[in-house]
Every structure is written in structure tokens, then in C-alpha cells.
JSON list of C-alpha atoms in Angstrom, two decimals:
[
{"chain": "A", "resi": 1, "resn": "MET", "atom": "CA", "xyz": [-0.70, 48.76, 3.58]},
{"chain": "A", "resi": 2, "resn": "ASP", "atom": "CA", "xyz": [-3.65, 49.52, 5.72]},
{"chain": "A", "resi": 3, "resn": "SER", "atom": "CA", "xyz": [-5.08, 47.17, 8.38]},
{"chain": "A", "resi": 4, "resn": "SER", "atom": "CA", "xyz": [-7.74, 45.54, 5.90]},
{"chain": "A", "resi": 5, "resn": "GLY", "atom": "CA", "xyz": [-4.78, 44.71, 3.53]},
{"chain": "A", "resi": 6, "resn": "TRP", "atom": "CA", "xyz": [-2.89, 43.05, 6.08]},
{"chain": "A", "resi": 7, "resn": "LEU", "atom": "CA", "xyz": [-5.98, 41.01, 7.42]},
{"chain": "A", "resi": 8, "resn": "SER", "atom": "CA", "xyz": [-6.67, 39.94, 3.70]},
{"chain": "A", "resi": 9, "resn": "ALA", "atom": "CA", "xyz": [-2.91, 38.97, 3.20]},
{"chain": "A", "resi": 10, "resn": "LEU", "atom": "CA", "xyz": [-3.19, 37.11, 6.53]},
{"chain": "A", "resi": 11, "resn": "ALA", "atom": "CA", "xyz": [-6.41, 35.45, 5.62]},
{"chain": "A", "resi": 12, "resn": "LEU", "atom": "CA", "xyz": [-4.99, 34.21, 2.29]},
{"chain": "A", "resi": 13, "resn": "PHE", "atom": "CA", "xyz": [-1.62, 33.01, 3.98]},
{"chain": "A", "resi": 14, "resn": "LEU", "atom": "CA", "xyz": [-3.91, 31.01, 6.35]},
{"chain": "A", "resi": 15, "resn": "ALA", "atom": "CA", "xyz": [-6.00, 29.60, 3.75]},
{"chain": "A", "resi": 16, "resn": "VAL", "atom": "CA", "xyz": [-3.25, 28.48, 1.63]},
{"chain": "A", "resi": 17, "resn": "GLY", "atom": "CA", "xyz": [-1.66, 26.84, 4.74]},
{"chain": "A", "resi": 18, "resn": "LEU", "atom": "CA", "xyz": [-4.71, 25.11, 5.80]},
{"chain": "A", "resi": 19, "resn": "LEU", "atom": "CA", "xyz": [-5.04, 23.71, 2.07]},
{"chain": "A", "resi": 20, "resn": "ALA", "atom": "CA", "xyz": [-1.48, 22.30, 2.16]},
{"chain": "A", "resi": 21, "resn": "GLU", "atom": "CA", "xyz": [-2.02, 20.79, 5.54]},
{"chain": "A", "resi": 22, "resn": "SER", "atom": "CA", "xyz": [-5.23, 19.08, 4.29]},
{"chain": "A", "resi": 23, "resn": "VAL", "atom": "CA", "xyz": [-3.46, 17.69, 1.38]},
{"chain": "A", "resi": 24, "resn": "ARG", "atom": "CA", "xyz": [-0.64, 16.29, 3.51]},
{"chain": "A", "resi": 25, "resn": "GLN", "atom": "CA", "xyz": [-3.05, 14.66, 5.78]},
{"chain": "A", "resi": 26, "resn": "LEU", "atom": "CA", "xyz": [-4.94, 13.02, 2.91]},
{"chain": "A", "resi": 27, "resn": "ARG", "atom": "CA", "xyz": [-1.74, 11.86, 1.38]},
{"chain": "A", "resi": 28, "resn": "ARG", "atom": "CA", "xyz": [-0.73, 10.27, 5.07]},
{"chain": "A", "resi": 29, "resn": "ARG", "atom": "CA", "xyz": [-4.01, 8.29, 5.05]},
{"chain": "A", "resi": 30, "resn": "TRP", "atom": "CA", "xyz": [-4.81, 7.51, 1.44]},
{"chain": "A", "resi": 31, "resn": "LEU", "atom": "CA", "xyz": [-2.58, 6.11, -1.41]},
{"chain": "A", "resi": 32, "resn": "LEU", "atom": "CA", "xyz": [-3.29, 5.94, -5.28]},
{"chain": "A", "resi": 33, "resn": "VAL", "atom": "CA", "xyz": [-1.33, 2.87, -6.77]},
{"chain": "A", "resi": 34, "resn": "LYS", "atom": "CA", "xyz": [-1.03, 1.93, -10.29]},
{"chain": "A", "resi": 35, "resn": "VAL", "atom": "CA", "xyz": [-1.65, -1.72, -11.13]},
{"chain": "A", "resi": 36, "resn": "GLU", "atom": "CA", "xyz": [1.54, -3.01, -12.92]},
{"chain": "A", "resi": 37, "resn": "GLY", "atom": "CA", "xyz": [1.87, -6.34, -14.42]},
{"chain": "A", "resi": 38, "resn": "HIS", "atom": "CA", "xyz": [-0.68, -9.24, -14.71]},
{"chain": "A", "resi": 39, "resn": "SER", "atom": "CA", "xyz": [-0.14, -10.97, -11.08]},
{"chain": "A", "resi": 40, "resn": "MET", "atom": "CA", "xyz": [-3.56, -9.72, -9.93]},
{"chain": "A", "resi": 41, "resn": "GLU", "atom": "CA", "xyz": [-5.80, -10.48, -13.00]},
{"chain": "A", "resi": 42, "resn": "PRO", "atom": "CA", "xyz": [-8.56, -10.94, -13.11]},
{"chain": "A", "resi": 43, "resn": "ALA", "atom": "CA", "xyz": [-9.35, -8.75, -10.21]},
{"chain": "A", "resi": 44, "resn": "LEU", "atom": "CA", "xyz": [-6.98, -6.22, -11.11]},
{"chain": "A", "resi": 45, "resn": "ARG", "atom": "CA", "xyz": [-5.90, -5.33, -14.56]},
{"chain": "A", "resi": 46, "resn": "ASP", "atom": "CA", "xyz": [-2.43, -3.90, -15.86]},
{"chain": "A", "resi": 47, "resn": "GLY", "atom": "CA", "xyz": [-2.66, -0.32, -16.06]},
{"chain": "A", "resi": 48, "resn": "GLY", "atom": "CA", "xyz": [-5.55, 0.26, -13.87]},
{"chain": "A", "resi": 49, "resn": "GLU", "atom": "CA", "xyz": [-5.38, 2.23, -10.46]},
{"chain": "A", "resi": 50, "resn": "VAL", "atom": "CA", "xyz": [-6.48, 1.39, -7.08]},
{"chain": "A", "resi": 51, "resn": "LEU", "atom": "CA", "xyz": [-7.24, 3.60, -4.05]},
{"chain": "A", "resi": 52, "resn": "ALA", "atom": "CA", "xyz": [-5.80, 2.29, -0.90]},
{"chain": "A", "resi": 53, "resn": "ARG", "atom": "CA", "xyz": [-6.10, 3.37, 2.85]},
{"chain": "A", "resi": 54, "resn": "ARG", "atom": "CA", "xyz": [-3.09, 3.17, 4.80]},
{"chain": "A", "resi": 55, "resn": "THR", "atom": "CA", "xyz": [-3.52, 0.96, 7.90]},
{"chain": "A", "resi": 56, "resn": "ARG", "atom": "CA", "xyz": [-2.01, -1.43, 10.20]},
{"chain": "A", "resi": 57, "resn": "ARG", "atom": "CA", "xyz": [-5.04, -3.67, 10.47]},
{"chain": "A", "resi": 58, "resn": "PHE", "atom": "CA", "xyz": [-5.07, -6.47, 7.65]},
{"chain": "A", "resi": 59, "resn": "GLU", "atom": "CA", "xyz": [-7.70, -9.14, 7.12]},
{"chain": "A", "resi": 60, "resn": "THR", "atom": "CA", "xyz": [-7.43, -12.40, 5.26]},
{"chain": "A", "resi": 61, "resn": "GLY", "atom": "CA", "xyz": [-9.02, -12.09, 1.62]},
{"chain": "A", "resi": 62, "resn": "ARG", "atom": "CA", "xyz": [-8.30, -8.34, 1.24]},
{"chain": "A", "resi": 63, "resn": "VAL", "atom": "CA", "xyz": [-5.97, -7.11, -1.38]},
{"chain": "A", "resi": 64, "resn": "ALA", "atom": "CA", "xyz": [-3.01, -5.38, 0.35]},
{"chain": "A", "resi": 65, "resn": "VAL", "atom": "CA", "xyz": [-0.49, -2.68, -0.61]},
{"chain": "A", "resi": 66, "resn": "VAL", "atom": "CA", "xyz": [3.06, -3.88, 0.38]},
{"chain": "A", "resi": 67, "resn": "LEU", "atom": "CA", "xyz": [6.67, -2.95, -0.19]},
{"chain": "A", "resi": 68, "resn": "ALA", "atom": "CA", "xyz": [8.03, -5.12, -2.86]},
{"chain": "A", "resi": 69, "resn": "PRO", "atom": "CA", "xyz": [10.81, -7.58, -1.77]},
{"chain": "A", "resi": 70, "resn": "ASP", "atom": "CA", "xyz": [14.23, -7.46, -3.06]},
{"chain": "A", "resi": 71, "resn": "PRO", "atom": "CA", "xyz": [14.56, -9.98, -5.90]},
{"chain": "A", "resi": 72, "resn": "VAL", "atom": "CA", "xyz": [17.40, -11.86, -4.32]},
{"chain": "A", "resi": 73, "resn": "LEU", "atom": "CA", "xyz": [16.93, -11.42, -0.50]},
{"chain": "A", "resi": 74, "resn": "GLY", "atom": "CA", "xyz": [13.17, -11.57, -0.45]},
{"chain": "A", "resi": 75, "resn": "TRP", "atom": "CA", "xyz": [11.33, -9.93, 2.42]},
{"chain": "A", "resi": 76, "resn": "ALA", "atom": "CA", "xyz": [14.55, -9.68, 4.26]},
{"chain": "A", "resi": 77, "resn": "GLU", "atom": "CA", "xyz": [15.05, -6.38, 2.54]},
{"chain": "A", "resi": 78, "resn": "THR", "atom": "CA", "xyz": [12.52, -4.19, 0.88]},
{"chain": "A", "resi": 79, "resn": "ARG", "atom": "CA", "xyz": [13.44, -2.66, -2.43]},
{"chain": "A", "resi": 80, "resn": "ARG", "atom": "CA", "xyz": [13.88, 1.03, -2.69]},
{"chain": "A", "resi": 81, "resn": "THR", "atom": "CA", "xyz": [13.67, 2.86, -6.02]},
{"chain": "A", "resi": 82, "resn": "GLY", "atom": "CA", "xyz": [14.71, 6.58, -5.81]},
{"chain": "A", "resi": 83, "resn": "SER", "atom": "CA", "xyz": [12.53, 8.51, -3.44]},
{"chain": "A", "resi": 84, "resn": "ARG", "atom": "CA", "xyz": [9.50, 6.29, -4.00]},
{"chain": "A", "resi": 85, "resn": "ASP", "atom": "CA", "xyz": [9.11, 2.57, -2.67]},
{"chain": "A", "resi": 86, "resn": "ALA", "atom": "CA", "xyz": [8.38, -0.05, -5.11]},
{"chain": "A", "resi": 87, "resn": "LEU", "atom": "CA", "xyz": [4.90, -1.17, -4.15]},
{"chain": "A", "resi": 88, "resn": "TRP", "atom": "CA", "xyz": [3.14, -4.73, -4.85]},
{"chain": "A", "resi": 89, "resn": "LEU", "atom": "CA", "xyz": [-0.71, -5.46, -4.72]},
{"chain": "A", "resi": 90, "resn": "LYS", "atom": "CA", "xyz": [-1.29, -8.99, -3.31]},
{"chain": "A", "resi": 91, "resn": "ARG", "atom": "CA", "xyz": [-4.04, -10.73, -1.72]},
{"chain": "A", "resi": 92, "resn": "ILE", "atom": "CA", "xyz": [-3.69, -11.79, 1.99]},
{"chain": "A", "resi": 93, "resn": "ALA", "atom": "CA", "xyz": [-4.00, -15.59, 2.20]},
{"chain": "A", "resi": 94, "resn": "ALA", "atom": "CA", "xyz": [-3.22, -15.95, 5.76]},
{"chain": "A", "resi": 95, "resn": "GLY", "atom": "CA", "xyz": [-2.40, -13.90, 8.87]},
{"chain": "A", "resi": 96, "resn": "PRO", "atom": "CA", "xyz": [-0.15, -14.56, 11.90]},
{"chain": "A", "resi": 97, "resn": "GLY", "atom": "CA", "xyz": [-0.82, -18.02, 13.28]},
{"chain": "A", "resi": 98, "resn": "GLU", "atom": "CA", "xyz": [-3.19, -18.97, 10.33]},
{"chain": "A", "resi": 99, "resn": "PRO", "atom": "CA", "xyz": [-2.17, -22.01, 8.34]},
{"chain": "A", "resi": 100, "resn": "MET", "atom": "CA", "xyz": [-0.14, -21.20, 5.15]},
{"chain": "A", "resi": 101, "resn": "PRO", "atom": "CA", "xyz": [-1.58, -22.44, 1.78]},
{"chain": "A", "resi": 102, "resn": "ASP", "atom": "CA", "xyz": [0.11, -25.75, 0.73]},
{"chain": "A", "resi": 103, "resn": "SER", "atom": "CA", "xyz": [2.22, -26.39, 3.81]},
{"chain": "A", "resi": 104, "resn": "GLY", "atom": "CA", "xyz": [-0.38, -25.92, 6.44]},
{"chain": "A", "resi": 105, "resn": "ASP", "atom": "CA", "xyz": [2.22, -24.62, 8.86]},
{"chain": "A", "resi": 106, "resn": "PRO", "atom": "CA", "xyz": [1.23, -21.52, 10.71]},
{"chain": "A", "resi": 107, "resn": "VAL", "atom": "CA", "xyz": [2.29, -18.03, 9.50]},
{"chain": "A", "resi": 108, "resn": "PRO", "atom": "CA", "xyz": [5.00, -16.79, 11.89]},
{"chain": "A", "resi": 109, "resn": "ALA", "atom": "CA", "xyz": [3.89, -13.89, 14.34]},
{"chain": "A", "resi": 110, "resn": "GLY", "atom": "CA", "xyz": [4.20, -10.57, 12.78]},
{"chain": "A", "resi": 111, "resn": "HIS", "atom": "CA", "xyz": [4.06, -11.81, 9.19]},
{"chain": "A", "resi": 112, "resn": "TYR", "atom": "CA", "xyz": [1.47, -12.33, 6.42]},
{"chain": "A", "resi": 113, "resn": "PHE", "atom": "CA", "xyz": [1.29, -14.95, 3.63]},
{"chain": "A", "resi": 114, "resn": "LEU", "atom": "CA", "xyz": [0.45, -13.14, 0.38]},
{"chain": "A", "resi": 115, "resn": "LEU", "atom": "CA", "xyz": [-0.67, -14.56, -2.99]},
{"chain": "A", "resi": 116, "resn": "SER", "atom": "CA", "xyz": [-1.23, -13.38, -6.41]},
{"chain": "A", "resi": 117, "resn": "ASP", "atom": "CA", "xyz": [-4.64, -14.04, -8.08]},
{"chain": "A", "resi": 118, "resn": "ASN", "atom": "CA", "xyz": [-2.92, -15.26, -11.09]},
{"chain": "A", "resi": 119, "resn": "PRO", "atom": "CA", "xyz": [-0.71, -18.06, -10.61]},
{"chain": "A", "resi": 120, "resn": "ILE", "atom": "CA", "xyz": [2.03, -16.45, -12.79]},
{"chain": "A", "resi": 121, "resn": "GLY", "atom": "CA", "xyz": [2.78, -13.85, -10.07]},
{"chain": "A", "resi": 122, "resn": "ALA", "atom": "CA", "xyz": [5.83, -13.69, -7.64]},
{"chain": "A", "resi": 123, "resn": "ASP", "atom": "CA", "xyz": [4.39, -13.88, -4.02]},
{"chain": "A", "resi": 124, "resn": "SER", "atom": "CA", "xyz": [5.02, -15.42, -0.56]},
{"chain": "A", "resi": 125, "resn": "ARG", "atom": "CA", "xyz": [5.32, -18.89, -2.38]},
{"chain": "A", "resi": 126, "resn": "ARG", "atom": "CA", "xyz": [8.61, -17.51, -3.69]},
{"chain": "A", "resi": 127, "resn": "HIS", "atom": "CA", "xyz": [9.75, -15.00, -1.14]},
{"chain": "A", "resi": 128, "resn": "GLY", "atom": "CA", "xyz": [8.27, -16.39, 2.09]},
{"chain": "A", "resi": 129, "resn": "PRO", "atom": "CA", "xyz": [5.97, -14.58, 4.37]},
{"chain": "A", "resi": 130, "resn": "CYS", "atom": "CA", "xyz": [5.80, -10.99, 4.33]},
{"chain": "A", "resi": 131, "resn": "PRO", "atom": "CA", "xyz": [6.71, -9.03, 7.50]},
{"chain": "A", "resi": 132, "resn": "ALA", "atom": "CA", "xyz": [4.08, -6.67, 8.94]},
{"chain": "A", "resi": 133, "resn": "ALA", "atom": "CA", "xyz": [6.45, -3.79, 8.72]},
{"chain": "A", "resi": 134, "resn": "ALA", "atom": "CA", "xyz": [6.23, -4.00, 4.93]},
{"chain": "A", "resi": 135, "resn": "MET", "atom": "CA", "xyz": [2.47, -3.85, 4.78]},
{"chain": "A", "resi": 136, "resn": "VAL", "atom": "CA", "xyz": [1.36, -0.41, 3.79]},
{"chain": "A", "resi": 137, "resn": "GLY", "atom": "CA", "xyz": [-2.46, -0.46, 3.38]},
{"chain": "A", "resi": 138, "resn": "VAL", "atom": "CA", "xyz": [-5.48, -2.27, 1.94]},
{"chain": "A", "resi": 139, "resn": "VAL", "atom": "CA", "xyz": [-7.13, -1.50, -1.38]},
{"chain": "A", "resi": 140, "resn": "ILE", "atom": "CA", "xyz": [-10.55, 0.18, -1.08]},
{"chain": "A", "resi": 141, "resn": "ARG", "atom": "CA", "xyz": [-11.52, 0.89, -4.65]},
{"chain": "A", "resi": 142, "resn": "GLU", "atom": "CA", "xyz": [-10.49, 0.16, -8.30]},
{"chain": "A", "resi": 143, "resn": "PHE", "atom": "CA", "xyz": [-10.54, 2.85, -10.94]}
]
């Protein structure tokens, strides 16, 4: 192979590597989540998809993507399903120090009080405030 062949092969290898790194960086920042269930209706419909941005900054009123709690232990343990985490979409009703709906007690530091838009959904009323470590991101757009 002559030098131009080596340069072409090297350029192709670098282009593929750059593309792979770009995809990896996009996946670190963005997340596509399928809406499952009716807990967020009418805002989000079962079977739809949302684009979420991974972040550590959360504002009251936004829809958050969170790790689903364990059905028995609640937020004390997050549920793992194979290699992917089970995710919930819930509206942030109150942040750290803000009054929790119904009780008026302040949300503990490092936690968020999450609610379903539809009253039939499970949320912080059942599982308690969600630890910030279980918060993944915020919804940017619905598809």
C-alpha cells in the first residue's frame, strides 16, 4: 500500500472514531424516553416519546426523568431492570426547602417532591420525596 492509501485509511479510521465519539457525547447529554402508562396524562400520552436533557438543575413545574423507585422500599432503593434503569416521568411539585403539597412540611435537603399529572399515578405521595441522586434530567420536547 502506498502513502496515499495509508493516508486514506487513516482518514477513514479517524472519521469513524470522531463519529463514534460524537454519538457517545450526545447520549451523555440527551435521552429519549418512551412514555409508559397514564400517570402524566393529559400532558404526556401513553406510547409517546420525549426528549430529555440530562442535568443536575431542576425547577419546580418541570417534568423530570427519574429512576423509578423500588415498589416496596420506595426511593430508598432504585429499581434496576437488566442493563437499563427503569425510568419515570413526573412533574416537580416542590424542591428542597419548599413546602410539600398537602402537608406543607418542607421538602428535605437533597430531595424533590414529584407528582403525576393524573391522580391515578404513583408518585411522592406514595413513595415520599425523591432523592436528587435519582433525578436524571428534564423533558425538553414531546414527540
